[in-house]
Amino acid sequence: DSGVTQTPKHLITATGQRVTLRCSPRSGDLSVYWYQQSLDQGLQFLIQYYNGEERAKGNILERFSAQQFPDLHSELNLSSLELGDSALYFCASSEQGSGGANEKLFFGSGTQLSVL
Amino acid sequence: GNSVTQMEGPVTLSEEAFLTINCTYTATGYPSLFWYVQYPGEGLQLLLKATKADDKGSNKGFEATYRKETTSFHLEKGSVQVSDSAVYFCALPAPAAGNKLTFGGGTRVLVKP
């Protein structure tokens, strides 16, 4: 158990809809990262937050947004969903926020999103 | 920008066989290199890392040596077990993405008894 909690584990929705994925980082970790894992794109970094502030952006679409709350949990909002958004979305956390370059990333078990 | 390329899977082996997963990288300078592993139904977890050239990372019987001459970080294990069945990801920091980890496409390994 990594200590990172993601909910829900599975989400099935229709095109055009909006969903929210939730992540609780490991106790004591200040930084949260969102990754998307799909068959064709592999594992892609989306966005990072550190202590409530956005720190880095990767390949995140404009239809997607995220935030980190004062209690350090994070939410990833996906809107106007398309079939191609179907993927496994991972949240990871780390203590300092160096992005995994100099510290370990702890991953949750992911949210499987299916857009029908 | 920094990137990694790893061999495509799936790799199917018998128990106690030797495993090699190739990973080559393109990078500015000499960043740390990582192998993460994803067991079925779980998130990724750090398997091993090497922080400078010629370093050897090791964990759970797996080893990888940071070779700057060949820009490689191949993962090896001398005798695999069924429990090693997983997807393995090579990774390195990507300056273009705020130094966040960039992962290879992953290599699925299936070990049969």
mmCIF file of C-alpha atoms in Angstrom:
data_model
loop_
_atom_site.group_PDB
_atom_site.id
_atom_site.type_symbol
_atom_site.label_atom_id
_atom_site.label_comp_id
_atom_site.label_asym_id
_atom_site.label_seq_id
_atom_site.Cartn_x
_atom_site.Cartn_y
_atom_site.Cartn_z
ATOM 1 C CA ASP A 1 0.000 0.000 0.000
ATOM 2 C CA SER A 2 1.574 3.263 -1.185
ATOM 3 C CA GLY A 3 -0.528 5.455 1.112
ATOM 4 C CA VAL A 4 -1.982 7.368 -1.846
ATOM 5 C CA THR A 5 -5.751 6.970 -2.150
ATOM 6 C CA GLN A 6 -7.679 7.503 -5.347
ATOM 7 C CA THR A 7 -11.425 7.435 -5.770
ATOM 8 C CA PRO A 8 -13.375 6.153 -7.520
ATOM 9 C CA LYS A 9 -11.584 3.062 -8.799
ATOM 10 C CA HIS A 10 -13.811 2.829 -11.842
ATOM 11 C CA LEU A 11 -15.890 5.434 -13.637
ATOM 12 C CA ILE A 12 -18.130 4.882 -16.644
ATOM 13 C CA THR A 13 -19.685 7.864 -18.336
ATOM 14 C CA ALA A 14 -20.847 9.176 -21.687
ATOM 15 C CA THR A 15 -19.291 11.540 -24.187
ATOM 16 C CA GLY A 16 -19.808 15.200 -23.393
ATOM 17 C CA GLN A 17 -20.062 14.603 -19.663
ATOM 18 C CA ARG A 18 -17.889 15.940 -16.844
ATOM 19 C CA VAL A 19 -16.247 13.895 -14.099
ATOM 20 C CA THR A 20 -14.111 14.549 -11.039
ATOM 21 C CA LEU A 21 -11.321 12.264 -9.881
ATOM 22 C CA ARG A 22 -10.080 12.552 -6.335
ATOM 23 C CA CYS A 23 -6.675 11.906 -4.814
ATOM 24 C CA SER A 24 -5.454 11.936 -1.221
ATOM 25 C CA PRO A 25 -1.662 12.019 -0.983
ATOM 26 C CA ARG A 26 0.480 10.168 1.502
ATOM 27 C CA SER A 27 0.504 11.705 4.933
ATOM 28 C CA GLY A 28 3.165 14.415 4.999
ATOM 29 C CA ASP A 29 3.546 14.705 1.234
ATOM 30 C CA LEU A 30 3.020 18.218 -0.082
ATOM 31 C CA SER A 31 3.078 17.530 -3.800
ATOM 32 C CA VAL A 32 0.563 15.775 -5.997
ATOM 33 C CA TYR A 33 1.021 14.724 -9.620
ATOM 34 C CA TRP A 34 -1.528 13.520 -12.136
ATOM 35 C CA TYR A 35 -0.648 11.081 -14.898
ATOM 36 C CA GLN A 36 -2.711 9.570 -17.688
ATOM 37 C CA GLN A 37 -2.000 6.031 -18.859
ATOM 38 C CA SER A 38 -3.481 4.960 -22.168
ATOM 39 C CA LEU A 39 -2.649 2.189 -24.590
ATOM 40 C CA ASP A 40 -1.590 4.488 -27.402
ATOM 41 C CA GLN A 41 0.109 7.303 -25.447
ATOM 42 C CA GLY A 42 1.666 5.364 -22.591
ATOM 43 C CA LEU A 43 2.130 7.155 -19.287
ATOM 44 C CA GLN A 44 1.844 10.931 -19.707
ATOM 45 C CA PHE A 45 2.448 13.583 -17.063
ATOM 46 C CA LEU A 46 -0.505 15.960 -16.812
ATOM 47 C CA ILE A 47 0.006 18.416 -13.957
ATOM 48 C CA GLN A 48 1.651 18.911 -10.584
ATOM 49 C CA TYR A 49 0.614 20.806 -7.470
ATOM 50 C CA TYR A 50 2.757 21.691 -4.504
ATOM 51 C CA ASN A 51 1.165 22.859 -1.265
ATOM 52 C CA GLY A 52 -1.890 24.174 -3.066
ATOM 53 C CA GLU A 53 -0.120 25.881 -5.941
ATOM 54 C CA GLU A 54 0.284 24.669 -9.500
ATOM 55 C CA ARG A 55 3.947 23.883 -10.069
ATOM 56 C CA ALA A 56 4.238 22.276 -13.483
ATOM 57 C CA LYS A 57 2.111 21.418 -16.460
ATOM 58 C CA GLY A 58 2.593 18.617 -18.922
ATOM 59 C CA ASN A 59 0.358 17.339 -21.684
ATOM 60 C CA ILE A 60 -2.897 18.432 -20.097
ATOM 61 C CA LEU A 61 -5.792 19.354 -22.360
ATOM 62 C CA GLU A 62 -7.674 22.625 -21.859
ATOM 63 C CA ARG A 63 -10.802 20.570 -21.100
ATOM 64 C CA PHE A 64 -9.011 19.208 -18.046
ATOM 65 C CA SER A 65 -8.283 21.121 -14.868
ATOM 66 C CA ALA A 66 -7.063 20.309 -11.406
ATOM 67 C CA GLN A 67 -6.665 21.843 -8.002
ATOM 68 C CA GLN A 68 -5.134 21.046 -4.647
ATOM 69 C CA PHE A 69 -7.060 21.961 -1.536
ATOM 70 C CA PRO A 70 -5.787 23.217 1.855
ATOM 71 C CA ASP A 71 -5.934 19.679 3.264
ATOM 72 C CA LEU A 72 -3.650 18.720 0.328
ATOM 73 C CA HIS A 73 -6.062 16.418 -1.430
ATOM 74 C CA SER A 74 -6.389 17.032 -5.131
ATOM 75 C CA GLU A 75 -9.098 16.757 -7.728
ATOM 76 C CA LEU A 76 -8.768 16.331 -11.468
ATOM 77 C CA ASN A 77 -11.751 17.589 -13.436
ATOM 78 C CA LEU A 78 -12.350 16.270 -16.931
ATOM 79 C CA SER A 79 -15.047 17.945 -19.016
ATOM 80 C CA SER A 80 -16.615 17.572 -22.459
ATOM 81 C CA LEU A 81 -15.389 14.015 -22.385
ATOM 82 C CA GLU A 82 -14.451 12.257 -25.590
ATOM 83 C CA LEU A 83 -13.970 8.586 -26.349
ATOM 84 C CA GLY A 84 -10.234 9.158 -26.466
ATOM 85 C CA ASP A 85 -10.190 10.283 -22.840
ATOM 86 C CA SER A 86 -10.766 6.701 -21.757
ATOM 87 C CA ALA A 87 -7.663 5.822 -19.758
ATOM 88 C CA LEU A 88 -6.254 4.985 -16.370
ATOM 89 C CA TYR A 89 -5.579 8.164 -14.407
ATOM 90 C CA PHE A 90 -2.931 7.954 -11.714
ATOM 91 C CA CYS A 91 -2.207 10.282 -8.897
ATOM 92 C CA ALA A 92 1.222 10.288 -7.270
ATOM 93 C CA SER A 93 2.612 12.182 -4.337
ATOM 94 C CA SER A 94 6.008 13.154 -3.017
ATOM 95 C CA GLU A 95 7.302 14.990 -0.008
ATOM 96 C CA GLN A 96 9.217 17.860 -1.563
ATOM 97 C CA GLY A 97 7.905 18.208 -5.079
ATOM 98 C CA SER A 98 11.042 17.671 -7.130
ATOM 99 C CA GLY A 99 8.971 15.599 -9.503
ATOM 100 C CA GLY A 100 10.677 12.323 -8.964
ATOM 101 C CA ALA A 101 14.040 13.608 -10.099
ATOM 102 C CA ASN A 102 15.535 13.438 -6.641
ATOM 103 C CA GLU A 103 12.870 11.772 -4.580
ATOM 104 C CA LYS A 104 10.552 8.818 -4.745
ATOM 105 C CA LEU A 105 7.100 9.132 -6.219
ATOM 106 C CA PHE A 106 4.311 7.166 -4.543
ATOM 107 C CA PHE A 107 1.484 6.203 -6.879
ATOM 108 C CA GLY A 108 -2.122 5.423 -6.150
ATOM 109 C CA SER A 109 -3.807 2.466 -7.805
ATOM 110 C CA GLY A 110 -5.566 4.681 -10.315
ATOM 111 C CA THR A 111 -9.033 5.526 -11.574
ATOM 112 C CA GLN A 112 -10.123 3.662 -14.686
ATOM 113 C CA LEU A 113 -12.241 6.009 -16.791
ATOM 114 C CA SER A 114 -14.377 4.586 -19.566
ATOM 115 C CA VAL A 115 -16.122 7.036 -21.870
ATOM 116 C CA LEU A 116 -18.872 5.381 -23.910
ATOM 117 C CA GLY B 1 14.126 17.100 -24.628
ATOM 118 C CA ASN B 2 14.866 14.160 -22.404
ATOM 119 C CA SER B 3 13.262 10.905 -23.409
ATOM 120 C CA VAL B 4 13.536 7.151 -22.928
ATOM 121 C CA THR B 5 12.934 4.288 -25.287
ATOM 122 C CA GLN B 6 12.392 0.801 -24.002
ATOM 123 C CA MET B 7 11.813 -2.501 -25.682
ATOM 124 C CA GLU B 8 8.262 -3.417 -26.473
ATOM 125 C CA GLY B 9 6.674 -6.391 -24.838
ATOM 126 C CA PRO B 10 5.222 -8.600 -23.941
ATOM 127 C CA VAL B 11 8.164 -10.622 -22.758
ATOM 128 C CA THR B 12 7.190 -14.156 -21.778
ATOM 129 C CA LEU B 13 9.613 -16.226 -19.736
ATOM 130 C CA SER B 14 9.710 -19.394 -17.717
ATOM 131 C CA GLU B 15 10.461 -19.280 -14.014
ATOM 132 C CA GLU B 16 14.200 -19.048 -13.222
ATOM 133 C CA ALA B 17 14.989 -17.633 -16.658
ATOM 134 C CA PHE B 18 17.222 -14.579 -17.172
ATOM 135 C CA LEU B 19 15.425 -11.317 -17.858
ATOM 136 C CA THR B 20 16.743 -8.278 -19.704
ATOM 137 C CA ILE B 21 14.663 -5.235 -20.556
ATOM 138 C CA ASN B 22 16.453 -2.706 -22.724
ATOM 139 C CA CYS B 23 16.195 1.005 -22.059
ATOM 140 C CA THR B 24 18.060 3.756 -23.872
ATOM 141 C CA TYR B 25 17.805 7.424 -23.135
ATOM 142 C CA THR B 26 18.330 10.829 -24.691
ATOM 143 C CA ALA B 27 19.215 13.530 -22.241
ATOM 144 C CA THR B 28 20.943 16.798 -21.640
ATOM 145 C CA GLY B 29 23.641 16.202 -19.101
ATOM 146 C CA TYR B 30 23.539 13.199 -16.825
ATOM 147 C CA PRO B 31 20.187 12.989 -15.077
ATOM 148 C CA SER B 32 19.204 10.299 -12.605
ATOM 149 C CA LEU B 33 17.649 7.223 -14.191
ATOM 150 C CA PHE B 34 14.868 5.106 -12.755
ATOM 151 C CA TRP B 35 13.008 1.839 -13.144
ATOM 152 C CA TYR B 36 9.442 1.708 -11.866
ATOM 153 C CA VAL B 37 7.290 -1.426 -11.732
ATOM 154 C CA GLN B 38 3.523 -1.765 -11.977
ATOM 155 C CA TYR B 39 2.053 -4.989 -10.600
ATOM 156 C CA PRO B 40 -1.425 -6.004 -11.795
ATOM 157 C CA GLY B 41 -4.112 -3.721 -10.428
ATOM 158 C CA GLU B 42 -1.663 -1.442 -8.657
ATOM 159 C CA GLY B 43 0.052 1.880 -9.196
ATOM 160 C CA LEU B 44 3.680 2.254 -10.151
ATOM 161 C CA GLN B 45 6.343 1.855 -7.510
ATOM 162 C CA LEU B 46 10.017 2.655 -7.594
ATOM 163 C CA LEU B 47 12.126 -0.438 -8.235
ATOM 164 C CA LEU B 48 15.604 1.063 -8.423
ATOM 165 C CA LYS B 49 17.537 4.121 -9.491
ATOM 166 C CA ALA B 50 20.999 5.338 -10.392
ATOM 167 C CA THR B 51 22.053 8.923 -9.883
ATOM 168 C CA LYS B 52 25.263 9.132 -11.899
ATOM 169 C CA ALA B 53 27.219 7.442 -14.649
ATOM 170 C CA ASP B 54 28.513 3.944 -13.858
ATOM 171 C CA ASP B 55 26.229 3.703 -10.833
ATOM 172 C CA LYS B 56 24.428 0.395 -10.411
ATOM 173 C CA GLY B 57 20.963 0.380 -8.914
ATOM 174 C CA SER B 58 19.686 -2.839 -7.389
ATOM 175 C CA ASN B 59 16.610 -4.087 -5.582
ATOM 176 C CA LYS B 60 14.711 -7.387 -5.250
ATOM 177 C CA GLY B 61 17.319 -9.177 -7.378
ATOM 178 C CA PHE B 62 17.017 -6.643 -10.196
ATOM 179 C CA GLU B 63 19.984 -4.595 -11.356
ATOM 180 C CA ALA B 64 20.582 -1.781 -13.820
ATOM 181 C CA THR B 65 23.808 0.052 -14.619
ATOM 182 C CA TYR B 66 23.900 3.668 -15.806
ATOM 183 C CA ARG B 67 26.075 3.548 -18.931
ATOM 184 C CA LYS B 68 26.747 6.944 -20.468
ATOM 185 C CA GLU B 69 28.838 5.488 -23.326
ATOM 186 C CA THR B 70 25.848 3.626 -24.700
ATOM 187 C CA THR B 71 23.186 5.901 -23.102
ATOM 188 C CA SER B 72 21.543 2.824 -21.667
ATOM 189 C CA PHE B 73 20.030 1.645 -18.403
ATOM 190 C CA HIS B 74 19.057 -1.955 -19.081
ATOM 191 C CA LEU B 75 17.192 -3.853 -16.376
ATOM 192 C CA GLU B 76 18.332 -7.391 -15.570
ATOM 193 C CA LYS B 77 17.402 -10.192 -13.238
ATOM 194 C CA GLY B 78 19.190 -13.503 -13.130
ATOM 195 C CA SER B 79 16.317 -15.760 -12.123
ATOM 196 C CA VAL B 80 12.768 -14.509 -12.426
ATOM 197 C CA GLN B 81 9.783 -15.689 -10.417
ATOM 198 C CA VAL B 82 6.087 -15.759 -11.246
ATOM 199 C CA SER B 83 5.679 -12.841 -8.841
ATOM 200 C CA ASP B 84 7.870 -10.693 -11.141
ATOM 201 C CA SER B 85 5.073 -10.625 -13.707
ATOM 202 C CA ALA B 86 4.383 -6.921 -14.108
ATOM 203 C CA VAL B 87 4.894 -3.914 -16.369
ATOM 204 C CA TYR B 88 8.293 -2.258 -16.068
ATOM 205 C CA PHE B 89 8.894 1.413 -16.874
ATOM 206 C CA CYS B 90 12.175 3.162 -17.485
ATOM 207 C CA ALA B 91 12.108 6.864 -16.570
ATOM 208 C CA LEU B 92 14.135 10.044 -16.295
ATOM 209 C CA PRO B 93 13.422 13.684 -15.427
ATOM 210 C CA ALA B 94 12.265 15.896 -18.276
ATOM 211 C CA PRO B 95 13.371 19.546 -18.000
ATOM 212 C CA ALA B 96 10.694 20.550 -20.512
ATOM 213 C CA ALA B 97 8.075 19.385 -18.017
ATOM 214 C CA GLY B 98 9.538 21.033 -14.951
ATOM 215 C CA ASN B 99 11.871 18.110 -14.361
ATOM 216 C CA LYS B 100 8.981 15.721 -13.839
ATOM 217 C CA LEU B 101 9.568 12.066 -14.539
ATOM 218 C CA THR B 102 9.059 11.027 -18.139
ATOM 219 C CA PHE B 103 8.341 7.343 -18.589
ATOM 220 C CA GLY B 104 9.006 4.940 -21.398
ATOM 221 C CA GLY B 105 6.140 3.011 -22.922
ATOM 222 C CA GLY B 106 6.451 0.163 -20.458
ATOM 223 C CA THR B 107 7.389 -3.469 -21.015
ATOM 224 C CA ARG B 108 4.988 -6.164 -19.903
ATOM 225 C CA VAL B 109 6.689 -9.236 -18.471
ATOM 226 C CA LEU B 110 4.865 -12.503 -17.972
ATOM 227 C CA VAL B 111 6.618 -15.262 -16.059
ATOM 228 C CA LYS B 112 5.122 -18.724 -16.392
ATOM 229 C CA PRO B 113 5.628 -21.485 -13.823
#
